PDB file of C-alpha atoms and ligand atoms in Angstrom:
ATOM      1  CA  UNK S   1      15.449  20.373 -13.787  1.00 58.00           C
ATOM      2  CA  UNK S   2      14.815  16.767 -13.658  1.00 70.00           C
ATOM      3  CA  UNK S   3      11.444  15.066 -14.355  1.00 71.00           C
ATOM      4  CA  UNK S   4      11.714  13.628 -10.793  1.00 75.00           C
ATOM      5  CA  UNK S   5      11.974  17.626  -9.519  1.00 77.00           C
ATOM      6  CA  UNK S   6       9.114  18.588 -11.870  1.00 76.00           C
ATOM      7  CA  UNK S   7       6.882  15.774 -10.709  1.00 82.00           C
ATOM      8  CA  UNK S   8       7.189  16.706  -7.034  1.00 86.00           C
ATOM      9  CA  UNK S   9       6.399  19.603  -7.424  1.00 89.00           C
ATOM     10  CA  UNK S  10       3.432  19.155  -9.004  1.00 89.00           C
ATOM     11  CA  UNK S  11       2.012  16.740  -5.935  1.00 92.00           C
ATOM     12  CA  UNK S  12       3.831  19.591  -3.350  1.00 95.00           C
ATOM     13  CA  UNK S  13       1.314  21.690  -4.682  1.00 96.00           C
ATOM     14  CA  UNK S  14      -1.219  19.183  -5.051  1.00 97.00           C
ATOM     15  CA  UNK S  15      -0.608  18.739  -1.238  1.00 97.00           C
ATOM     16  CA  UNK S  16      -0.910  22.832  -0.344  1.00 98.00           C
ATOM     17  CA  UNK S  17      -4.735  22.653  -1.675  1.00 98.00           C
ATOM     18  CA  UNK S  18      -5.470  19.221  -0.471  1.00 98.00           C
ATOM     19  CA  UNK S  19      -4.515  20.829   2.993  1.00 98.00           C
ATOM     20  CA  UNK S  20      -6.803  23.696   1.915  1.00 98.00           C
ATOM     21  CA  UNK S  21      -9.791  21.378   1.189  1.00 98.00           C
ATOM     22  CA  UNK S  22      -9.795  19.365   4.223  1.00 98.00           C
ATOM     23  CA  UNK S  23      -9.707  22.455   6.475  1.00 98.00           C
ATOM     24  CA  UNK S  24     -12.612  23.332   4.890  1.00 97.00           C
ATOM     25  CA  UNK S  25     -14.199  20.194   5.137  1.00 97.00           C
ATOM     26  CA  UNK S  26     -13.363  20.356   8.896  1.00 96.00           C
ATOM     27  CA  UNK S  27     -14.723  23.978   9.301  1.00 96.00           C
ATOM     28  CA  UNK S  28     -18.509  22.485   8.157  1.00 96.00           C
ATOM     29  CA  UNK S  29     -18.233  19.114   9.829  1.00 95.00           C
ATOM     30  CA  UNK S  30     -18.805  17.526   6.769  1.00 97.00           C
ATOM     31  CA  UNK S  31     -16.713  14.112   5.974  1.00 97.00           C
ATOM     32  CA  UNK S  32     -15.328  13.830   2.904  1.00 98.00           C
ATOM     33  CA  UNK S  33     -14.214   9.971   1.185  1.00 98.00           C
ATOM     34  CA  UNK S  34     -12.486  10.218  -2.052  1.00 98.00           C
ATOM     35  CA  UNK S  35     -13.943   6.692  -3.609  1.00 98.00           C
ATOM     36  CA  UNK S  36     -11.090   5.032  -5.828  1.00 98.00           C
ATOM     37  CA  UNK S  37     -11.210   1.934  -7.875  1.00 98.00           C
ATOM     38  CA  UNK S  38     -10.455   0.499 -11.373  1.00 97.00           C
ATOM     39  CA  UNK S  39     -13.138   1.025 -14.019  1.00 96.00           C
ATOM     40  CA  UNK S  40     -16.024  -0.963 -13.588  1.00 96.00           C
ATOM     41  CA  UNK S  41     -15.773  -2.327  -9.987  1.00 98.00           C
ATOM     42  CA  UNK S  42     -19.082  -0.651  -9.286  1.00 97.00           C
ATOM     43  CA  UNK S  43     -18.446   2.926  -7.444  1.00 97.00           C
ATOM     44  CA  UNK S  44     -21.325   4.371  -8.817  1.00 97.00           C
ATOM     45  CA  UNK S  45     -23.616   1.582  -7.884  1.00 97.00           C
ATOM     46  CA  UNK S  46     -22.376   1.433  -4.591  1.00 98.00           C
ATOM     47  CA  UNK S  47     -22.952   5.076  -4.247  1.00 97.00           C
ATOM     48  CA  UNK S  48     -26.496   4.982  -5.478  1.00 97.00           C
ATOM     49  CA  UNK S  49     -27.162   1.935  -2.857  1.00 98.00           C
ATOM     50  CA  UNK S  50     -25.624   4.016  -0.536  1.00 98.00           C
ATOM     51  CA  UNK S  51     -27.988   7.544  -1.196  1.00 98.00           C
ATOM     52  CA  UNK S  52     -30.599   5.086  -0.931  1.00 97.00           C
ATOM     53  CA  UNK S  53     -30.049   3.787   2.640  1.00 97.00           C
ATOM     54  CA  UNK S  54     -29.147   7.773   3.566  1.00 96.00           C
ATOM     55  CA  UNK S  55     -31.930   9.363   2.292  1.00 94.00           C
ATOM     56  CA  UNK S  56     -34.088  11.229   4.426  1.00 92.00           C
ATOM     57  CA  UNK S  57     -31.148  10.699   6.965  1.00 93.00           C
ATOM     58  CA  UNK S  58     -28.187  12.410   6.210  1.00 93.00           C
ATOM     59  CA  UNK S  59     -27.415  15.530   3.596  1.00 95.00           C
ATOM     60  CA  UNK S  60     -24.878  13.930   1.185  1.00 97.00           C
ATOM     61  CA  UNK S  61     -23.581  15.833  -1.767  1.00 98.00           C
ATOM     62  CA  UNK S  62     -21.386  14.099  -4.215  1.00 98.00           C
ATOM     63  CA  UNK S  63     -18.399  15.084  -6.807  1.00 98.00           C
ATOM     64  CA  UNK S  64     -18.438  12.559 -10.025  1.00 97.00           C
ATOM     65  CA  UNK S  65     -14.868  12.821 -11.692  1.00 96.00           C
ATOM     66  CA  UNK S  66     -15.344  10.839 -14.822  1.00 95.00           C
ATOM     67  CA  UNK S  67     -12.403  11.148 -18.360  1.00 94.00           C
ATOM     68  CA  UNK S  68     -15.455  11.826 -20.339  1.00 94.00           C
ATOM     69  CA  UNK S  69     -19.122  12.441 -20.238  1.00 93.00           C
ATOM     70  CA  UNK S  70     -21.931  13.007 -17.432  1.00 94.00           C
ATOM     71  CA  UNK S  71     -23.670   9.684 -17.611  1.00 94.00           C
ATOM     72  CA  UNK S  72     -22.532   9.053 -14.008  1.00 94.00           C
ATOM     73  CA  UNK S  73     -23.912  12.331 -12.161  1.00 95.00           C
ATOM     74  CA  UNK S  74     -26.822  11.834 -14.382  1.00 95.00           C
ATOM     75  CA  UNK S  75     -27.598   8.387 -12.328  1.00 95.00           C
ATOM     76  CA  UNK S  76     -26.727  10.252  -9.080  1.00 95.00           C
ATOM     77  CA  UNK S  77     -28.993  13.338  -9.789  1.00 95.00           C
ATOM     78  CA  UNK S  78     -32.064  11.131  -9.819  1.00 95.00           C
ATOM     79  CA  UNK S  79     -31.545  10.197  -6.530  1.00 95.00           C
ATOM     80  CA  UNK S  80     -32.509  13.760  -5.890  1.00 94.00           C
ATOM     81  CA  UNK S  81     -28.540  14.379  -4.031  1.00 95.00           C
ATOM     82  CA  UNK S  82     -26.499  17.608  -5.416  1.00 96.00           C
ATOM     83  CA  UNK S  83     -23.858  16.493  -7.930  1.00 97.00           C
ATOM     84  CA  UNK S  84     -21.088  17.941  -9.210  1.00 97.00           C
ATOM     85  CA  UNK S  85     -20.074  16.692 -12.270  1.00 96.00           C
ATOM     86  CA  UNK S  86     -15.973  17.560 -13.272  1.00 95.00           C
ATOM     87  CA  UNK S  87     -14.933  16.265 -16.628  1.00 94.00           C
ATOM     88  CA  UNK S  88     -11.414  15.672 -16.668  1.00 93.00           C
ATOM     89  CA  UNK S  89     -10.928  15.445 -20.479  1.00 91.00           C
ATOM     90  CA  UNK S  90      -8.388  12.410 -20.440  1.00 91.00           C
ATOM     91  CA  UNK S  91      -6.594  13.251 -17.105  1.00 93.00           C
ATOM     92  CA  UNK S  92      -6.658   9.582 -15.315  1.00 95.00           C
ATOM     93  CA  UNK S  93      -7.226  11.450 -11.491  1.00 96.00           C
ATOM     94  CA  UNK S  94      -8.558  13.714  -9.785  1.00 97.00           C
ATOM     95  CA  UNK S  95      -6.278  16.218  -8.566  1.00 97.00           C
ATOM     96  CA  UNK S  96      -6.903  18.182  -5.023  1.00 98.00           C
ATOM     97  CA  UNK S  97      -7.700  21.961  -7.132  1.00 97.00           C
ATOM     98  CA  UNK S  98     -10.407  20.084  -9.496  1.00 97.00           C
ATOM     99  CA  UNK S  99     -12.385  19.703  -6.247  1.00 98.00           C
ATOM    100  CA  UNK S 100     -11.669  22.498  -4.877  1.00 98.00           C
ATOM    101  CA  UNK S 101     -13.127  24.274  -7.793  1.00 97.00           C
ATOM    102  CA  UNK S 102     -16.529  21.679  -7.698  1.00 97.00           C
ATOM    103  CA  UNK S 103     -16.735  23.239  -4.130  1.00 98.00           C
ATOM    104  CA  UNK S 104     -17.720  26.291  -5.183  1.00 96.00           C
ATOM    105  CA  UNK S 105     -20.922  24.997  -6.493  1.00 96.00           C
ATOM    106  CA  UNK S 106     -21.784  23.143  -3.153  1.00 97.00           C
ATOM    107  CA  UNK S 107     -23.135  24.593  -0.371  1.00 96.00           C
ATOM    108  CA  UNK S 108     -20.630  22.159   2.411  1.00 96.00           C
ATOM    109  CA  UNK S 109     -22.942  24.102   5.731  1.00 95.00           C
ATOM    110  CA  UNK S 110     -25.779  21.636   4.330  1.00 93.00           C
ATOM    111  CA  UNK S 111     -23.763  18.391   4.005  1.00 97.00           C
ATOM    112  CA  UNK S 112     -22.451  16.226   6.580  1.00 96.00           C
ATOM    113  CA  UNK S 113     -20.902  13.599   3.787  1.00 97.00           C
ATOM    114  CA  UNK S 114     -19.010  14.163   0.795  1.00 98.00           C
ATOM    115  CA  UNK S 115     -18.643  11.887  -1.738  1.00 98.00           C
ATOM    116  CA  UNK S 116     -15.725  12.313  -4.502  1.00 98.00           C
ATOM    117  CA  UNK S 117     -16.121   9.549  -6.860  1.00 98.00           C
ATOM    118  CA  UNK S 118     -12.585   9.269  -8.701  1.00 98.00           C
ATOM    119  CA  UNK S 119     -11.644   8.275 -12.200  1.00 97.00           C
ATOM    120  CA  UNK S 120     -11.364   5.077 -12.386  1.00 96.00           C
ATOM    121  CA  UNK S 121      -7.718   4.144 -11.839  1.00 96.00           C
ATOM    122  CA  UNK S 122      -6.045   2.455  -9.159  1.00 96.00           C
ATOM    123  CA  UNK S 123      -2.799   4.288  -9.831  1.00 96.00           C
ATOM    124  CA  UNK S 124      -2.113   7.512  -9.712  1.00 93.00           C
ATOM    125  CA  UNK S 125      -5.209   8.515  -7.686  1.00 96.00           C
ATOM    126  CA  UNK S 126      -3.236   6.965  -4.731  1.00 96.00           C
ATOM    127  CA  UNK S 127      -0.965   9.897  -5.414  1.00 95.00           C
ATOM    128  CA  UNK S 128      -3.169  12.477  -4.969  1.00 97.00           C
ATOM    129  CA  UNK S 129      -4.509  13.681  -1.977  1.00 98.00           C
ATOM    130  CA  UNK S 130      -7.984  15.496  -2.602  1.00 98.00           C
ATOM    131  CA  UNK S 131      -8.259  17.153   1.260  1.00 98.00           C
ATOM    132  CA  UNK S 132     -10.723  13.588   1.991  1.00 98.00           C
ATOM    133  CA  UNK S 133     -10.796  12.370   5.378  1.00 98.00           C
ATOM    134  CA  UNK S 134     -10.365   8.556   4.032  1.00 98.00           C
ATOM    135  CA  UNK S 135      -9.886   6.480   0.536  1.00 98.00           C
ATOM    136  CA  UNK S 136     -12.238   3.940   0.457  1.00 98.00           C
ATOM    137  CA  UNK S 137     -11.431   1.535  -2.674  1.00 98.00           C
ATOM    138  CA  UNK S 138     -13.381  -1.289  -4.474  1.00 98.00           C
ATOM    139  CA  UNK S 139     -12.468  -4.226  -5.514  1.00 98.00           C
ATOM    140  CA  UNK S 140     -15.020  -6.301  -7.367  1.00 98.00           C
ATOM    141  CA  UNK S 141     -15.161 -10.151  -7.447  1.00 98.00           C
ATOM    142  CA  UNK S 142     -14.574 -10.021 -11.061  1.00 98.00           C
ATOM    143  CA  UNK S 143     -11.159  -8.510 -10.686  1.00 98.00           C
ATOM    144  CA  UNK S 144      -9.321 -11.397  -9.280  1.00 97.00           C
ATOM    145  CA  UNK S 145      -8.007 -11.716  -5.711  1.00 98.00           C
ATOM    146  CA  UNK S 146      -4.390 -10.507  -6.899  1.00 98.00           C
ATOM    147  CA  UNK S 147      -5.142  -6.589  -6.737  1.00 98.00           C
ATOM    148  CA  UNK S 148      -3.632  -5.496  -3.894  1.00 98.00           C
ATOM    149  CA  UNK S 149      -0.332  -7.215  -4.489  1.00 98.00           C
ATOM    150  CA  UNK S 150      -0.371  -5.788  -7.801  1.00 97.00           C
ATOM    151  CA  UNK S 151      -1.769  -1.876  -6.819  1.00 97.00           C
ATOM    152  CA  UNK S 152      -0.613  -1.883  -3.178  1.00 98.00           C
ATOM    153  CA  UNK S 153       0.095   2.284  -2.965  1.00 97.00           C
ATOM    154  CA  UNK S 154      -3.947   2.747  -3.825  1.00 98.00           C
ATOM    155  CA  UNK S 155      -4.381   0.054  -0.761  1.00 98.00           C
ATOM    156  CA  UNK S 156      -1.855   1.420   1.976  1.00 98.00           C
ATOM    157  CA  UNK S 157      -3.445   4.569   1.375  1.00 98.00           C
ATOM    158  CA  UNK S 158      -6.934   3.841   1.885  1.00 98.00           C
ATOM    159  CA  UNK S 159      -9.026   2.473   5.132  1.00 98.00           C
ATOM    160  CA  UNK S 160     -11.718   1.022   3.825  1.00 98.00           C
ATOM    161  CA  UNK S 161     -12.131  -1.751   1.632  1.00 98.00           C
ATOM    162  CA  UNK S 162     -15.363  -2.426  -0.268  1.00 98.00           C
ATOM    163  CA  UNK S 163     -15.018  -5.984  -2.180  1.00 98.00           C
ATOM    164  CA  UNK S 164     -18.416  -5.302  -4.424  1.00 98.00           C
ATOM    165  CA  UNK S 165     -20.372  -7.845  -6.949  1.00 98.00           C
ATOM    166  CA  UNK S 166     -20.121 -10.133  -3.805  1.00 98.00           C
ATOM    167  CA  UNK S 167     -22.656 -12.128  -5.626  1.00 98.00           C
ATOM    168  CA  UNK S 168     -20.717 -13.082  -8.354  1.00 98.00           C
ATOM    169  CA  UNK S 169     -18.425 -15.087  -5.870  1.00 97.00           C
ATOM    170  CA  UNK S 170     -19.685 -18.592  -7.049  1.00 97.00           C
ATOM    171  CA  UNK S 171     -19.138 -17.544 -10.837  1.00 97.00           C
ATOM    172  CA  UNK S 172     -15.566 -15.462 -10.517  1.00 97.00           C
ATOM    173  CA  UNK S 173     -11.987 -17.213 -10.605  1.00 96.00           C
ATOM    174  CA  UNK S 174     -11.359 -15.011  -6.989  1.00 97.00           C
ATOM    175  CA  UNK S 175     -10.812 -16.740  -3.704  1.00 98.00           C
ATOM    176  CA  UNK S 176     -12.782 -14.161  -0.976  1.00 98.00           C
ATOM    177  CA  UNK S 177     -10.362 -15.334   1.704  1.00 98.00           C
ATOM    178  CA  UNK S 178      -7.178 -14.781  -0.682  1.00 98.00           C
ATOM    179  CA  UNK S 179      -8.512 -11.723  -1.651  1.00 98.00           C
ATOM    180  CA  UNK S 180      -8.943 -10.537   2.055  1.00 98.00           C
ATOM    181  CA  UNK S 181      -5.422 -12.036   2.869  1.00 98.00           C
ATOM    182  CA  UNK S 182      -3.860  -9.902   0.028  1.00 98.00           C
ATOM    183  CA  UNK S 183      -5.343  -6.715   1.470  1.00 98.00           C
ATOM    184  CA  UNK S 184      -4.402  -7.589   4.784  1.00 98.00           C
ATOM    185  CA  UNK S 185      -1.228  -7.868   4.127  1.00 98.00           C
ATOM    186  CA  UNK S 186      -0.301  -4.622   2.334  1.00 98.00           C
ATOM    187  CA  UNK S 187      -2.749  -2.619   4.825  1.00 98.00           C
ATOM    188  CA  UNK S 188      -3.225  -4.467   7.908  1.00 98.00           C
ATOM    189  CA  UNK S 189      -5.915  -1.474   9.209  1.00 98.00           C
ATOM    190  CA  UNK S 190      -8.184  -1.558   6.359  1.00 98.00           C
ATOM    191  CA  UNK S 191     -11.827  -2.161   7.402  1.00 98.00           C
ATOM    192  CA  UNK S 192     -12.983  -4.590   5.100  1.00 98.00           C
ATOM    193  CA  UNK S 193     -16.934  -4.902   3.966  1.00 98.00           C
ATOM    194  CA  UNK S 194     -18.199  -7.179   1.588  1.00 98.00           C
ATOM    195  CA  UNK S 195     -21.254  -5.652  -0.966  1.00 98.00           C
ATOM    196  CA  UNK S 196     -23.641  -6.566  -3.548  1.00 98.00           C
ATOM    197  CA  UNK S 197     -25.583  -3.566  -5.233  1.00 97.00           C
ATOM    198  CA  UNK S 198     -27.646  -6.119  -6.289  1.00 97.00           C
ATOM    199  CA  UNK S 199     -28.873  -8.286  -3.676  1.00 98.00           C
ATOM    200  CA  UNK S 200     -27.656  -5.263  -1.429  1.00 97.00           C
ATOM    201  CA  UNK S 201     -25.846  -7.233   1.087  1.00 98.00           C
ATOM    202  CA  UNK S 202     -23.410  -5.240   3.312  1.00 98.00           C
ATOM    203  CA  UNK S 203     -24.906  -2.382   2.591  1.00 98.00           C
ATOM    204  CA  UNK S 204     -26.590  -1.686   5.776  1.00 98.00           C
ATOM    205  CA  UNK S 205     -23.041  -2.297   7.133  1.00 98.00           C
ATOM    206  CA  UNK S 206     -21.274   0.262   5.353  1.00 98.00           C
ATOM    207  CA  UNK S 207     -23.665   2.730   5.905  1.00 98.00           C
ATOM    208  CA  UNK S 208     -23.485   1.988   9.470  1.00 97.00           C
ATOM    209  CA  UNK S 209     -19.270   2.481   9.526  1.00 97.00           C
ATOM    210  CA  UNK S 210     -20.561   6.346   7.571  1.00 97.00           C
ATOM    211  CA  UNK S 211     -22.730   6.982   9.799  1.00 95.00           C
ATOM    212  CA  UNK S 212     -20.538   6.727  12.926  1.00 94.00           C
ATOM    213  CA  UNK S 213     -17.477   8.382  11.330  1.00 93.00           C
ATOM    214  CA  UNK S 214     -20.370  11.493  10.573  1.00 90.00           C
ATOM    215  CA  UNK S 215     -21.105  11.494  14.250  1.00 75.00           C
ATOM    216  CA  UNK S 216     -17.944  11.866  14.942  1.00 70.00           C
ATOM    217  CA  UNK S 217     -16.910  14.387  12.800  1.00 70.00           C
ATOM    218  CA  UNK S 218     -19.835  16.687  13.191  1.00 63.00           C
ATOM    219  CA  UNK S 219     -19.524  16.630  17.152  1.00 56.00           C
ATOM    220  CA  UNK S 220     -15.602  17.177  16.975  1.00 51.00           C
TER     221      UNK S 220
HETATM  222 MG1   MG T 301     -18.625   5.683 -12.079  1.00 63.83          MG
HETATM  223 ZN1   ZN T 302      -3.541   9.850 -13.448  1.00 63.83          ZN
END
């Protein structure tokens, strides 16, 4: 058997509980976004900005996939949301029967959005379907404007775009409008928002885009 063979296999399977997932995520009306990114673009920030707006709103839960440690769903506990912390011990992705097994300590009947935070990568996670109604993926401002050219699979696979650290624009060697261009041109249906965890700008946007997609999905 061939590598090739072995590998798709491996995302055939992937696939079978991926499928399993979202019918369960379907079942309890509860949208699920895989967030993707490379390190350091600010998913976890975003996500705290983004309990902060919700809270008191909407019941989000949230599964942290992080290589190593529980620093992350330590900063997402405090914000009082149930966290699931997996650990994937050097594995670079999530893969769809990691979540499936962080299900079993949620209770989905109580939450209309799911949050999977990936490992930050923007490779292979474009591979692997989790059973999430969308990919949303950051790019930060510190990252260039040349990302999507360079990772386009992790961009034709997801909808939304979050360019994060907004901010930093007058600092950062990264032309917005390039940037936009880039993304545009590999995924012409992205919807694109542009955030600052700091200053919080777009925020109230993106929350906005959730909260409509929720409506939807829990009246369907
Ligand atoms: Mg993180
Ligand atoms: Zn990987």
């Amino acid at each position: 058997m061939s590598i090739v063979m072995i590998e798709r296999k491996v995302l055939q399977k992937n696939d079978e509980i991926a499928r399993r997932n979202r019918a369960l995520f379907f079942s309890h009306g509860t949208f699920a976004i895989n967030l993707v990114s490379s390190p350091g673009s600010g998913k976890t920030s975003i996500l705290e900005r983004t309990l902060e707006h919700l809270k008191g709103e909407l019941q989000v839960a949230v599964i942290e996939g992080d290589i190593q440690t529980d620093l992350d769903a330590r900063r997402i506990a405090s914000h009082g949301a149930p966290v699931v912390q997996i650990v994937t011990h050097g594995a670079c992705h999530l893969e769809a029967q990691l979540v499936e097994d962080a299900l079993s300590n949620l209770d989905l009947a109580e939450v209309r959005l799911l949050i999977i935070e990936n490992v930050g990568n923007l490779v292979c996670p474009a591979n692997y379907d989790l059973g999430e109604a969308v990919k949303v993926v950051v790019v930060s401002t510190t990252e260039g404007d040349d990302k999507p050219l360079k990772y386009p699979a992790m961009f034709r696979n997801s909808s939304v775009l979050l360019i994060n650290k907004i901010d930093l624009l007058p600092y950062v060697d990264c032309d917005l409008e390039r940037l936009r261009k880039n993304a545009l041109s590999i995924n012409p249906g992205l919807t694109i928002f542009e955030t600052s965890c700091v200053s919080k700008q777009g925020v109230k946007e993106w929350c906005a885009w959730l909260r409509s997609k929720i409506f939807f999905v829990s009246r369907s």
